């Protein structure tokens, strides 16, 4: 690595510029040296200006000495020439070293600059990719915000629908309970009426049986009388026919009453069958209500079919 410039380098460069008839400035010193940062050159140039007055006074004092003899002057000139040659040789060696160091520093600077440019291009690529990612993220964020707002609206609508469905479900449950109570009452009434009809039918059958028994008894009595009253056969036969006809008429009437009671019982059975179908209709209503509300309950109503 090339060494940095020293204060002596700046002072020498400033002296050389003054000898060349130029005013020493930061730019001229850096151009003369071929290197050096502006801050370093400025700091060393300030010390050069501060020491300029003292060097001028010292030069004036040297010029005030009387002239030396010619032999001394000649010898001094030779020594001075040797000193100048030696100083020039050292200066050239130092200058060559400085130039070599400067060339190496320039090459290193060029390499560093290329590396920095490549790194800068990589950073620019990363920045551009980051900007693209940021734009994509912003767009996705906006889309997500719109989706969240839409979902919030849907959630509020679903909550309202759920509340409405719950209210309808409560109303349906109340209606189902009322219908179930009415069904139970109708079943109790139908059972009571059926029991009453059964008792009436049984009583009618009993009466018909008694009538038939009585008619049979009368027939037996008539037959008994027929065996004993052989002399009045025609009259007995007429009486028997009348009794038989009366008995038959009574039996027919009893059978008609029995058929009428049985038809009424069948009508009541049909009404009971319709009432038994009512729980199935109630279950269908409850299922529709359950599907609308999403949380309904299914009412289980057991039915038993009675057969006579």
Short mmCIF file of C-alpha atoms in Angstrom, two decimals:
data_model
loop_
_atom_site.label_atom_id
_atom_site.label_comp_id
_atom_site.label_asym_id
_atom_site.label_seq_id
_atom_site.Cartn_x
_atom_site.Cartn_y
_atom_site.Cartn_z
CA UNK A 1 0.00 0.00 0.00
CA UNK A 2 1.22 3.54 -0.74
CA UNK A 3 2.05 5.64 2.29
CA UNK A 4 0.11 8.83 2.96
CA UNK A 5 1.61 12.26 2.39
CA UNK A 6 3.46 13.94 5.26
CA UNK A 7 3.72 17.51 6.38
CA UNK A 8 7.24 17.69 4.91
CA UNK A 9 5.90 16.55 1.52
CA UNK A 10 3.35 19.37 1.51
CA UNK A 11 5.94 21.96 2.63
CA UNK A 12 8.40 20.87 -0.10
CA UNK A 13 5.69 20.98 -2.74
CA UNK A 14 4.63 24.46 -1.61
CA UNK A 15 8.27 25.67 -1.77
CA UNK A 16 8.66 24.22 -5.25
CA UNK A 17 5.46 25.94 -6.40
CA UNK A 18 6.70 29.25 -5.00
CA UNK A 19 10.04 28.77 -6.78
CA UNK A 20 8.09 28.13 -9.96
CA UNK A 21 6.27 31.43 -9.50
CA UNK A 22 2.91 29.90 -8.53
CA UNK A 23 0.87 30.49 -5.43
CA UNK A 24 0.55 27.22 -3.43
CA UNK A 25 -3.04 26.05 -3.14
CA UNK A 26 -4.61 22.75 -2.11
CA UNK A 27 -5.45 21.79 -5.69
CA UNK A 28 -1.98 22.72 -7.02
CA UNK A 29 -0.22 20.82 -4.22
CA UNK A 30 -2.35 17.72 -4.82
CA UNK A 31 -1.67 18.00 -8.56
CA UNK A 32 2.04 18.50 -7.90
CA UNK A 33 2.21 15.51 -5.53
CA UNK A 34 -0.26 13.41 -7.50
CA UNK A 35 -1.99 12.25 -4.33
CA UNK A 36 -3.21 13.41 -0.93
CA UNK A 37 -6.61 14.06 0.52
CA UNK A 38 -7.85 17.68 0.54
CA UNK A 39 -8.22 17.72 4.33
CA UNK A 40 -4.65 16.52 4.91
CA UNK A 41 -3.21 18.94 2.37
CA UNK A 42 -5.18 21.83 3.87
CA UNK A 43 -3.97 21.04 7.40
CA UNK A 44 -0.28 20.81 6.35
CA UNK A 45 -0.57 23.89 4.12
CA UNK A 46 -1.77 25.90 7.12
CA UNK A 47 1.40 24.97 9.03
CA UNK A 48 3.46 25.93 5.92
CA UNK A 49 1.87 29.39 5.90
CA UNK A 50 2.42 29.71 9.65
CA UNK A 51 6.14 28.96 9.30
CA UNK A 52 6.61 31.03 6.14
CA UNK A 53 7.41 34.25 8.07
CA UNK A 54 10.12 32.59 10.12
CA UNK A 55 11.77 31.08 7.06
CA UNK A 56 11.77 34.46 5.30
CA UNK A 57 13.38 36.11 8.33
CA UNK A 58 16.00 33.34 8.46
CA UNK A 59 16.73 33.86 4.74
CA UNK A 60 17.09 37.58 5.29
CA UNK A 61 19.57 37.01 8.11
CA UNK A 62 21.59 34.67 5.92
CA UNK A 63 21.72 37.27 3.16
CA UNK A 64 22.96 39.89 5.66
CA UNK A 65 26.30 38.08 6.24
CA UNK A 66 29.36 39.64 4.48
CA UNK A 67 30.58 37.99 1.33
CA UNK A 68 33.04 35.20 1.83
CA UNK A 69 36.44 35.14 0.07
CA UNK A 70 36.54 33.79 -3.46
CA UNK A 71 38.27 30.56 -2.47
CA UNK A 72 35.73 30.00 0.26
CA UNK A 73 32.95 30.84 -2.11
CA UNK A 74 34.35 28.46 -4.71
CA UNK A 75 34.72 25.67 -2.18
CA UNK A 76 31.31 26.41 -0.75
CA UNK A 77 29.90 26.37 -4.28
CA UNK A 78 31.39 22.96 -4.90
CA UNK A 79 30.04 21.65 -1.63
CA UNK A 80 26.72 23.23 -2.39
CA UNK A 81 26.70 21.63 -5.84
CA UNK A 82 27.54 18.26 -4.28
CA UNK A 83 24.84 18.80 -1.67
CA UNK A 84 22.34 19.81 -4.35
CA UNK A 85 23.27 16.80 -6.51
CA UNK A 86 22.96 14.53 -3.51
CA UNK A 87 19.69 16.15 -2.53
CA UNK A 88 18.47 15.93 -6.12
CA UNK A 89 19.40 12.24 -6.27
CA UNK A 90 17.61 11.61 -2.99
CA UNK A 91 14.69 13.66 -4.21
CA UNK A 92 14.56 11.67 -7.46
CA UNK A 93 14.77 8.39 -5.54
CA UNK A 94 12.04 9.61 -3.22
CA UNK A 95 10.04 10.87 -6.18
CA UNK A 96 10.41 7.54 -7.99
CA UNK A 97 9.32 5.72 -4.83
CA UNK A 98 6.41 8.12 -4.48
CA UNK A 99 5.48 7.64 -8.14
CA UNK A 100 5.66 3.84 -7.79
CA UNK A 101 3.59 4.03 -4.62
CA UNK A 102 1.21 6.41 -6.38
CA UNK A 103 0.88 4.04 -9.34
CA UNK A 104 0.23 1.15 -6.99
CA UNK A 105 -2.26 3.28 -5.06
CA UNK A 106 -3.95 4.26 -8.30
CA UNK A 107 -4.18 0.60 -9.35
CA UNK A 108 -5.53 -0.31 -5.95
CA UNK A 109 -7.94 2.60 -6.16
CA UNK A 110 -9.05 1.41 -9.61
CA UNK A 111 -9.60 -2.12 -8.29
CA UNK A 112 -11.42 -0.80 -5.23
CA UNK A 113 -13.50 1.44 -7.47
CA UNK A 114 -14.47 -1.50 -9.68
CA UNK A 115 -15.37 -3.58 -6.62
CA UNK A 116 -17.35 -0.67 -5.21
CA UNK A 117 -19.13 -0.16 -8.54
CA UNK A 118 -20.00 -3.86 -8.70
CA UNK A 119 -21.17 -3.74 -5.11
CA UNK A 120 -23.14 -0.57 -5.88
CA UNK A 121 -24.79 -2.26 -8.86
CA UNK A 122 -25.63 -5.25 -6.67
CA UNK A 123 -27.06 -2.93 -4.04
CA UNK A 124 -29.09 -1.09 -6.70
CA UNK A 125 -30.41 -4.46 -7.91
CA UNK A 126 -31.31 -5.39 -4.35
CA UNK A 127 -32.95 -1.98 -3.83
CA UNK A 128 -34.96 -2.39 -7.03
CA UNK A 129 -35.98 -5.90 -5.95
CA UNK A 130 -36.89 -4.55 -2.51
CA UNK A 131 -38.96 -1.79 -4.12
CA UNK A 132 -40.74 -4.35 -6.28
CA UNK A 133 -41.35 -6.54 -3.24
CA UNK A 134 -42.58 -3.51 -1.32
CA UNK A 135 -45.00 -2.58 -4.10
CA UNK A 136 -46.21 -6.18 -4.24
CA UNK A 137 -46.59 -6.25 -0.45
CA UNK A 138 -48.49 -2.95 -0.50
CA UNK A 139 -50.80 -4.26 -3.22
CA UNK A 140 -51.34 -7.53 -1.31
CA UNK A 141 -51.94 -5.57 1.89
CA UNK A 142 -54.55 -3.40 0.18
CA UNK A 143 -56.19 -6.52 -1.31
CA UNK A 144 -56.18 -8.21 2.09
CA UNK A 145 -57.71 -5.12 3.69
CA UNK A 146 -60.48 -5.12 1.06
CA UNK A 147 -60.99 -8.86 1.64
CA UNK A 148 -61.14 -8.33 5.42
CA UNK A 149 -63.71 -5.55 4.99
CA UNK A 150 -65.78 -7.79 2.69
CA UNK A 151 -65.55 -10.68 5.16
CA UNK A 152 -66.58 -8.38 8.02
CA UNK A 153 -69.69 -7.37 6.03
CA UNK A 154 -70.45 -11.05 5.34
CA UNK A 155 -69.94 -11.90 9.00
CA UNK A 156 -72.37 -9.17 10.06
CA UNK A 157 -74.91 -10.45 7.50
CA UNK A 158 -74.45 -14.02 8.74
CA UNK A 159 -74.85 -12.88 12.34
CA UNK A 160 -78.07 -11.08 11.41
CA UNK A 161 -79.28 -14.17 9.53
CA UNK A 162 -78.33 -16.37 12.49
CA UNK A 163 -80.24 -14.12 14.90
CA UNK A 164 -83.25 -14.08 12.57
CA UNK A 165 -83.05 -17.87 12.16
CA UNK A 166 -82.79 -18.26 15.93
CA UNK A 167 -85.88 -16.08 16.39
CA UNK A 168 -87.74 -18.10 13.76
CA UNK A 169 -86.55 -21.30 15.42
CA UNK A 170 -87.86 -20.09 18.79
CA UNK A 171 -91.21 -19.21 17.20
CA UNK A 172 -91.27 -22.61 15.45
CA UNK A 173 -90.48 -24.37 18.73
CA UNK A 174 -93.30 -22.53 20.43
CA UNK A 175 -95.64 -23.45 17.58
CA UNK A 176 -94.45 -27.07 17.73
CA UNK A 177 -95.03 -27.20 21.48
CA UNK A 178 -98.50 -25.76 21.01
CA UNK A 179 -99.26 -28.25 18.24
CA UNK A 180 -97.88 -31.09 20.34
CA UNK A 181 -100.15 -30.08 23.21
CA UNK A 182 -103.09 -29.87 20.81
CA UNK A 183 -102.17 -33.28 19.39
CA UNK A 184 -101.99 -34.80 22.86
CA UNK A 185 -105.32 -33.24 23.75
CA UNK A 186 -106.82 -34.50 20.47
CA UNK A 187 -105.47 -37.98 21.17
CA UNK A 188 -106.94 -37.90 24.66
CA UNK A 189 -110.28 -36.69 23.28
CA UNK A 190 -110.20 -39.33 20.53
CA UNK A 191 -109.35 -42.05 23.03
CA UNK A 192 -112.19 -40.92 25.26
CA UNK A 193 -114.59 -40.79 22.34
CA UNK A 194 -113.37 -44.18 21.10
CA UNK A 195 -113.87 -45.64 24.56
CA UNK A 196 -117.35 -44.15 24.63
CA UNK A 197 -118.11 -45.52 21.16
CA UNK A 198 -116.74 -48.93 22.13
CA UNK A 199 -118.94 -48.94 25.20
CA UNK A 200 -121.93 -47.83 23.08
CA UNK A 201 -121.18 -50.52 20.47
CA UNK A 202 -120.79 -53.10 23.19
CA UNK A 203 -124.08 -52.02 24.73
CA UNK A 204 -125.77 -52.14 21.33
CA UNK A 205 -124.35 -55.58 20.64
CA UNK A 206 -125.53 -56.68 24.07
CA UNK A 207 -129.00 -55.34 23.39
CA UNK A 208 -129.03 -57.01 19.97
CA UNK A 209 -127.92 -60.25 21.56
CA UNK A 210 -130.69 -59.97 24.13
CA UNK A 211 -133.21 -59.26 21.38
CA UNK A 212 -132.00 -62.25 19.41
CA UNK A 213 -132.06 -64.40 22.49
CA UNK A 214 -135.54 -63.21 23.29
CA UNK A 215 -136.63 -63.85 19.69
CA UNK A 216 -135.09 -67.28 19.85
CA UNK A 217 -136.85 -67.89 23.12
CA UNK A 218 -140.10 -66.81 21.53
CA UNK A 219 -139.47 -69.10 18.59
CA UNK A 220 -138.83 -71.95 20.95
CA UNK A 221 -142.01 -71.09 22.81
CA UNK A 222 -143.93 -70.89 19.56
CA UNK A 223 -142.53 -74.17 18.45
CA UNK A 224 -143.53 -75.62 21.78
CA UNK A 225 -146.98 -74.23 21.34
CA UNK A 226 -146.98 -75.54 17.78
CA UNK A 227 -146.42 -79.08 19.01
CA UNK A 228 -149.22 -78.69 21.53
CA UNK A 229 -151.63 -76.84 19.26
CA UNK A 230 -151.78 -79.16 16.29
CA UNK A 231 -155.37 -78.37 15.77
CA UNK A 232 -154.80 -74.74 15.00
CA UNK A 233 -151.85 -75.33 12.68
CA UNK A 234 -152.75 -72.59 10.23
CA UNK A 235 -153.01 -70.01 12.98
CA UNK A 236 -149.86 -71.22 14.60
CA UNK A 237 -148.01 -71.10 11.31
CA UNK A 238 -149.21 -67.54 10.73
CA UNK A 239 -148.18 -66.60 14.22
CA UNK A 240 -144.84 -68.22 13.76
CA UNK A 241 -144.29 -66.40 10.48
CA UNK A 242 -145.15 -63.12 12.09
CA UNK A 243 -142.87 -63.86 15.02
CA UNK A 244 -140.12 -64.93 12.66
CA UNK A 245 -140.57 -61.83 10.56
CA UNK A 246 -140.53 -59.65 13.66
CA UNK A 247 -137.45 -61.40 14.91
CA UNK A 248 -135.79 -61.05 11.55
CA UNK A 249 -136.74 -57.37 11.41
CA UNK A 250 -135.33 -56.88 14.89
CA UNK A 251 -132.18 -58.70 13.89
CA UNK A 252 -131.85 -56.62 10.70
CA UNK A 253 -132.35 -53.41 12.69
CA UNK A 254 -129.82 -54.54 15.24
CA UNK A 255 -127.34 -55.38 12.47
CA UNK A 256 -127.95 -51.96 10.82
CA UNK A 257 -127.30 -50.22 14.11
CA UNK A 258 -124.18 -52.32 14.56
CA UNK A 259 -122.98 -51.43 11.04
CA UNK A 260 -123.69 -47.73 11.68
CA UNK A 261 -121.71 -47.83 14.91
CA UNK A 262 -118.87 -49.63 13.16
CA UNK A 263 -118.87 -47.01 10.31
CA UNK A 264 -118.68 -44.29 12.95
CA UNK A 265 -115.82 -46.15 14.62
CA UNK A 266 -114.05 -46.42 11.23
CA UNK A 267 -114.49 -42.66 10.70
CA UNK A 268 -112.96 -42.05 14.11
CA UNK A 269 -110.08 -44.38 13.18
CA UNK A 270 -109.47 -42.32 10.04
CA UNK A 271 -109.45 -39.14 12.10
CA UNK A 272 -106.98 -40.77 14.49
CA UNK A 273 -104.80 -41.80 11.52
CA UNK A 274 -104.75 -38.19 10.31
CA UNK A 275 -103.85 -37.05 13.80
CA UNK A 276 -101.05 -39.65 13.85
CA UNK A 277 -99.69 -38.19 10.57
CA UNK A 278 -99.45 -34.78 12.23
CA UNK A 279 -96.15 -35.60 14.09
CA UNK A 280 -94.50 -36.43 10.74
CA UNK A 281 -95.57 -33.03 9.37
CA UNK A 282 -94.27 -31.41 12.55
CA UNK A 283 -90.95 -33.19 12.12
CA UNK A 284 -90.69 -31.89 8.53
CA UNK A 285 -91.33 -28.32 9.77
CA UNK A 286 -88.69 -28.78 12.48
CA UNK A 287 -86.17 -30.10 9.93
CA UNK A 288 -86.70 -27.08 7.66
CA UNK A 289 -86.32 -24.77 10.66
CA UNK A 290 -83.16 -26.62 11.72
CA UNK A 291 -81.63 -26.22 8.23
CA UNK A 292 -82.40 -22.47 8.23
CA UNK A 293 -81.03 -21.76 11.70
CA UNK A 294 -78.04 -24.16 11.57
CA UNK A 295 -78.53 -25.06 15.20
CA UNK A 296 -82.14 -26.29 15.47
CA UNK A 297 -83.16 -29.37 17.40
CA UNK A 298 -85.19 -32.25 16.03
CA UNK A 299 -88.27 -33.13 17.97
CA UNK A 300 -88.93 -36.79 18.28
CA UNK A 301 -92.53 -37.64 18.56
CA UNK A 302 -93.29 -41.38 18.99
CA UNK A 303 -96.43 -42.69 17.37
CA UNK A 304 -98.21 -45.88 18.04
CA UNK A 305 -100.81 -47.25 15.73
CA UNK A 306 -103.65 -48.98 17.38
CA UNK A 307 -105.56 -51.70 15.51
CA UNK A 308 -108.93 -53.06 16.57
#
